[in-house]
PDB file of C-alpha atoms in Angstrom:
ATOM      1  CA  MET T1333     -58.191 -48.254  19.876  1.00  0.00           C
ATOM      2  CA  LYS T1334     -59.261 -45.180  17.990  1.00  0.00           C
ATOM      3  CA  PRO T1335     -60.441 -45.662  14.437  1.00  0.00           C
ATOM      4  CA  LEU T1336     -57.892 -44.442  11.914  1.00  0.00           C
ATOM      5  CA  HIS T1337     -60.639 -43.769   9.439  1.00  0.00           C
ATOM      6  CA  SER T1338     -64.326 -43.239   9.974  1.00  0.00           C
ATOM      7  CA  ARG T1339     -65.267 -46.649   8.532  1.00  0.00           C
ATOM      8  CA  VAL T1340     -62.251 -48.797   9.436  1.00  0.00           C
ATOM      9  CA  GLU T1341     -61.076 -49.712  12.919  1.00  0.00           C
ATOM     10  CA  ALA T1342     -57.348 -50.023  13.628  1.00  0.00           C
ATOM     11  CA  HIS T1343     -57.664 -53.727  14.495  1.00  0.00           C
ATOM     12  CA  GLN T1344     -59.364 -54.351  11.141  1.00  0.00           C
ATOM     13  CA  LEU T1345     -56.461 -52.697   9.361  1.00  0.00           C
ATOM     14  CA  ASP T1346     -54.029 -54.861  11.341  1.00  0.00           C
ATOM     15  CA  ARG T1347     -55.884 -58.031  10.321  1.00  0.00           C
ATOM     16  CA  ALA T1348     -56.010 -56.945   6.678  1.00  0.00           C
ATOM     17  CA  ALA T1349     -52.290 -56.165   6.683  1.00  0.00           C
ATOM     18  CA  ALA T1350     -51.534 -59.581   8.206  1.00  0.00           C
ATOM     19  CA  MET T1351     -53.612 -61.283   5.494  1.00  0.00           C
ATOM     20  CA  LEU T1352     -51.805 -59.339   2.761  1.00  0.00           C
ATOM     21  CA  LYS T1353     -48.471 -60.308   4.296  1.00  0.00           C
ATOM     22  CA  VAL T1354     -49.406 -63.997   4.078  1.00  0.00           C
ATOM     23  CA  LEU T1355     -50.439 -63.551   0.445  1.00  0.00           C
ATOM     24  CA  SER T1356     -47.332 -61.558  -0.442  1.00  0.00           C
ATOM     25  CA  HIS T1357     -45.335 -64.672  -1.368  1.00  0.00           C
ATOM     26  CA  PRO T1358     -45.784 -65.500  -5.079  1.00  0.00           C
ATOM     27  CA  LYS T1359     -46.168 -69.251  -4.476  1.00  0.00           C
ATOM     28  CA  ARG T1360     -48.840 -68.754  -1.797  1.00  0.00           C
ATOM     29  CA  LEU T1361     -50.662 -66.356  -4.079  1.00  0.00           C
ATOM     30  CA  ALA T1362     -50.471 -68.957  -6.849  1.00  0.00           C
ATOM     31  CA  ILE T1363     -51.916 -71.625  -4.530  1.00  0.00           C
ATOM     32  CA  VAL T1364     -54.870 -69.422  -3.595  1.00  0.00           C
ATOM     33  CA  ASP T1365     -55.444 -68.549  -7.249  1.00  0.00           C
ATOM     34  CA  LEU T1366     -55.269 -72.224  -8.268  1.00  0.00           C
ATOM     35  CA  LEU T1367     -57.737 -73.288  -5.583  1.00  0.00           C
ATOM     36  CA  GLY T1368     -60.050 -70.451  -6.552  1.00  0.00           C
ATOM     37  CA  LYS T1369     -60.162 -71.694 -10.110  1.00  0.00           C
ATOM     38  CA  ALA T1370     -60.478 -75.391  -9.170  1.00  0.00           C
ATOM     39  CA  LYS T1371     -63.538 -77.306 -10.262  1.00  0.00           C
ATOM     40  CA  GLY T1372     -65.204 -80.194  -8.515  1.00  0.00           C
ATOM     41  CA  LYS T1373     -66.367 -81.036  -5.035  1.00  0.00           C
ATOM     42  CA  ASP T1374     -66.184 -77.831  -3.003  1.00  0.00           C
ATOM     43  CA  SER T1375     -63.219 -76.718  -5.150  1.00  0.00           C
ATOM     44  CA  GLN T1376     -60.862 -78.985  -3.215  1.00  0.00           C
ATOM     45  CA  MET T1377     -57.485 -80.149  -4.434  1.00  0.00           C
ATOM     46  CA  SER T1378     -55.088 -82.677  -2.999  1.00  0.00           C
ATOM     47  CA  VAL T1379     -51.554 -81.739  -2.035  1.00  0.00           C
ATOM     48  CA  THR T1380     -50.327 -83.827  -4.972  1.00  0.00           C
ATOM     49  CA  ASP T1381     -52.605 -81.998  -7.426  1.00  0.00           C
ATOM     50  CA  ILE T1382     -51.415 -78.639  -6.099  1.00  0.00           C
ATOM     51  CA  TYR T1383     -47.680 -79.246  -6.229  1.00  0.00           C
ATOM     52  CA  GLN T1384     -47.918 -80.872  -9.650  1.00  0.00           C
ATOM     53  CA  ALA T1385     -50.071 -78.071 -11.080  1.00  0.00           C
ATOM     54  CA  LEU T1386     -47.632 -75.437  -9.842  1.00  0.00           C
ATOM     55  CA  ASP T1387     -44.480 -77.456 -10.594  1.00  0.00           C
ATOM     56  CA  LEU T1388     -43.257 -77.189  -7.000  1.00  0.00           C
ATOM     57  CA  PRO T1389     -41.371 -79.671  -4.872  1.00  0.00           C
ATOM     58  CA  GLN T1390     -43.828 -81.440  -2.562  1.00  0.00           C
ATOM     59  CA  ALA T1391     -42.056 -80.217   0.589  1.00  0.00           C
ATOM     60  CA  ILE T1392     -42.201 -76.566  -0.500  1.00  0.00           C
ATOM     61  CA  ALA T1393     -45.873 -76.807  -1.465  1.00  0.00           C
ATOM     62  CA  SER T1394     -46.680 -78.437   1.877  1.00  0.00           C
ATOM     63  CA  GLN T1395     -44.918 -75.645   3.795  1.00  0.00           C
ATOM     64  CA  HIS T1396     -46.910 -72.987   1.964  1.00  0.00           C
ATOM     65  CA  LEU T1397     -50.171 -74.916   2.433  1.00  0.00           C
ATOM     66  CA  ILE T1398     -49.559 -75.183   6.169  1.00  0.00           C
ATOM     67  CA  THR T1399     -48.807 -71.455   6.401  1.00  0.00           C
ATOM     68  CA  LEU T1400     -51.991 -70.587   4.509  1.00  0.00           C
ATOM     69  CA  LYS T1401     -54.046 -72.950   6.654  1.00  0.00           C
ATOM     70  CA  ASP T1402     -52.550 -71.698   9.917  1.00  0.00           C
ATOM     71  CA  ARG T1403     -53.427 -68.112   8.919  1.00  0.00           C
ATOM     72  CA  GLY T1404     -57.023 -69.055   8.106  1.00  0.00           C
ATOM     73  CA  VAL T1405     -56.768 -68.642   4.335  1.00  0.00           C
ATOM     74  CA  LEU T1406     -57.271 -72.346   3.588  1.00  0.00           C
ATOM     75  CA  LYS T1407     -59.130 -75.208   5.181  1.00  0.00           C
ATOM     76  CA  SER T1408     -58.338 -78.877   4.826  1.00  0.00           C
ATOM     77  CA  SER T1409     -60.011 -82.249   5.044  1.00  0.00           C
ATOM     78  CA  LYS T1410     -58.574 -85.718   5.081  1.00  0.00           C
ATOM     79  CA  ILE T1411     -60.078 -88.414   2.895  1.00  0.00           C
ATOM     80  CA  GLY T1412     -58.307 -91.715   3.323  1.00  0.00           C
ATOM     81  CA  THR T1413     -54.609 -90.959   3.277  1.00  0.00           C
ATOM     82  CA  LYS T1414     -54.908 -87.762   1.221  1.00  0.00           C
ATOM     83  CA  ILE T1415     -55.310 -84.204   2.479  1.00  0.00           C
ATOM     84  CA  TYR T1416     -57.455 -81.874   0.392  1.00  0.00           C
ATOM     85  CA  TYR T1417     -57.317 -78.096   0.592  1.00  0.00           C
ATOM     86  CA  SER T1418     -59.911 -75.481  -0.279  1.00  0.00           C
ATOM     87  CA  LEU T1419     -60.335 -71.761   0.270  1.00  0.00           C
ATOM     88  CA  ALA T1420     -61.610 -70.737   3.675  1.00  0.00           C
ATOM     89  CA  VAL T1421     -61.984 -67.150   2.459  1.00  0.00           C
ATOM     90  CA  PRO T1422     -63.296 -67.242  -1.134  1.00  0.00           C
ATOM     91  CA  GLN T1423     -63.594 -63.440  -1.108  1.00  0.00           C
ATOM     92  CA  LEU T1424     -59.803 -63.326  -1.514  1.00  0.00           C
ATOM     93  CA  LEU T1425     -60.338 -64.165  -5.167  1.00  0.00           C
ATOM     94  CA  LYS T1426     -61.638 -60.624  -5.664  1.00  0.00           C
ATOM     95  CA  VAL T1427     -58.350 -59.307  -4.287  1.00  0.00           C
ATOM     96  CA  ILE T1428     -56.362 -61.599  -6.569  1.00  0.00           C
ATOM     97  CA  ASP T1429     -58.440 -60.607  -9.597  1.00  0.00           C
ATOM     98  CA  THR T1430     -57.850 -56.944  -8.798  1.00  0.00           C
ATOM     99  CA  LEU T1431     -54.106 -57.534  -8.430  1.00  0.00           C
ATOM    100  CA  GLU T1432     -54.010 -59.410 -11.740  1.00  0.00           C
ATOM    101  CA  ASP T1433     -55.855 -56.568 -13.468  1.00  0.00           C
ATOM    102  CA  TYR T1434     -53.496 -54.001 -11.973  1.00  0.00           C
ATOM    103  CA  SER T1435     -50.289 -55.949 -12.572  1.00  0.00           C
ATOM    104  CA  GLY T1436     -51.146 -56.162 -16.255  1.00  0.00           C
ATOM    105  CA  ARG T1437     -50.890 -52.380 -16.389  1.00  0.00           C
ATOM    106  CA  LEU T1438     -47.472 -52.108 -14.748  1.00  0.00           C
TER     107      LEU T1438
END
């Protein structure tokens, strides 16, 4: 494919657009933001911690977590019977910070 811009390849733009599409849901954006601000071991949070912190039904939170994991935004680990999630792409916090700064000016 031809580059659309001298520094960005078309496939890179496609991947970026796909990532933004995944983050376009307010609850998924909130999950990423929450995990980015989490403290503790590798900034991990359990499913229970996430749905309680965001006041979401467990089933809805789990659906969003699976979507984010399947798209490579989150990673998970199982400890005992609990699943813990953390950011696979911590650089997304810069995007979220920028969006928060901009949305405050709307």
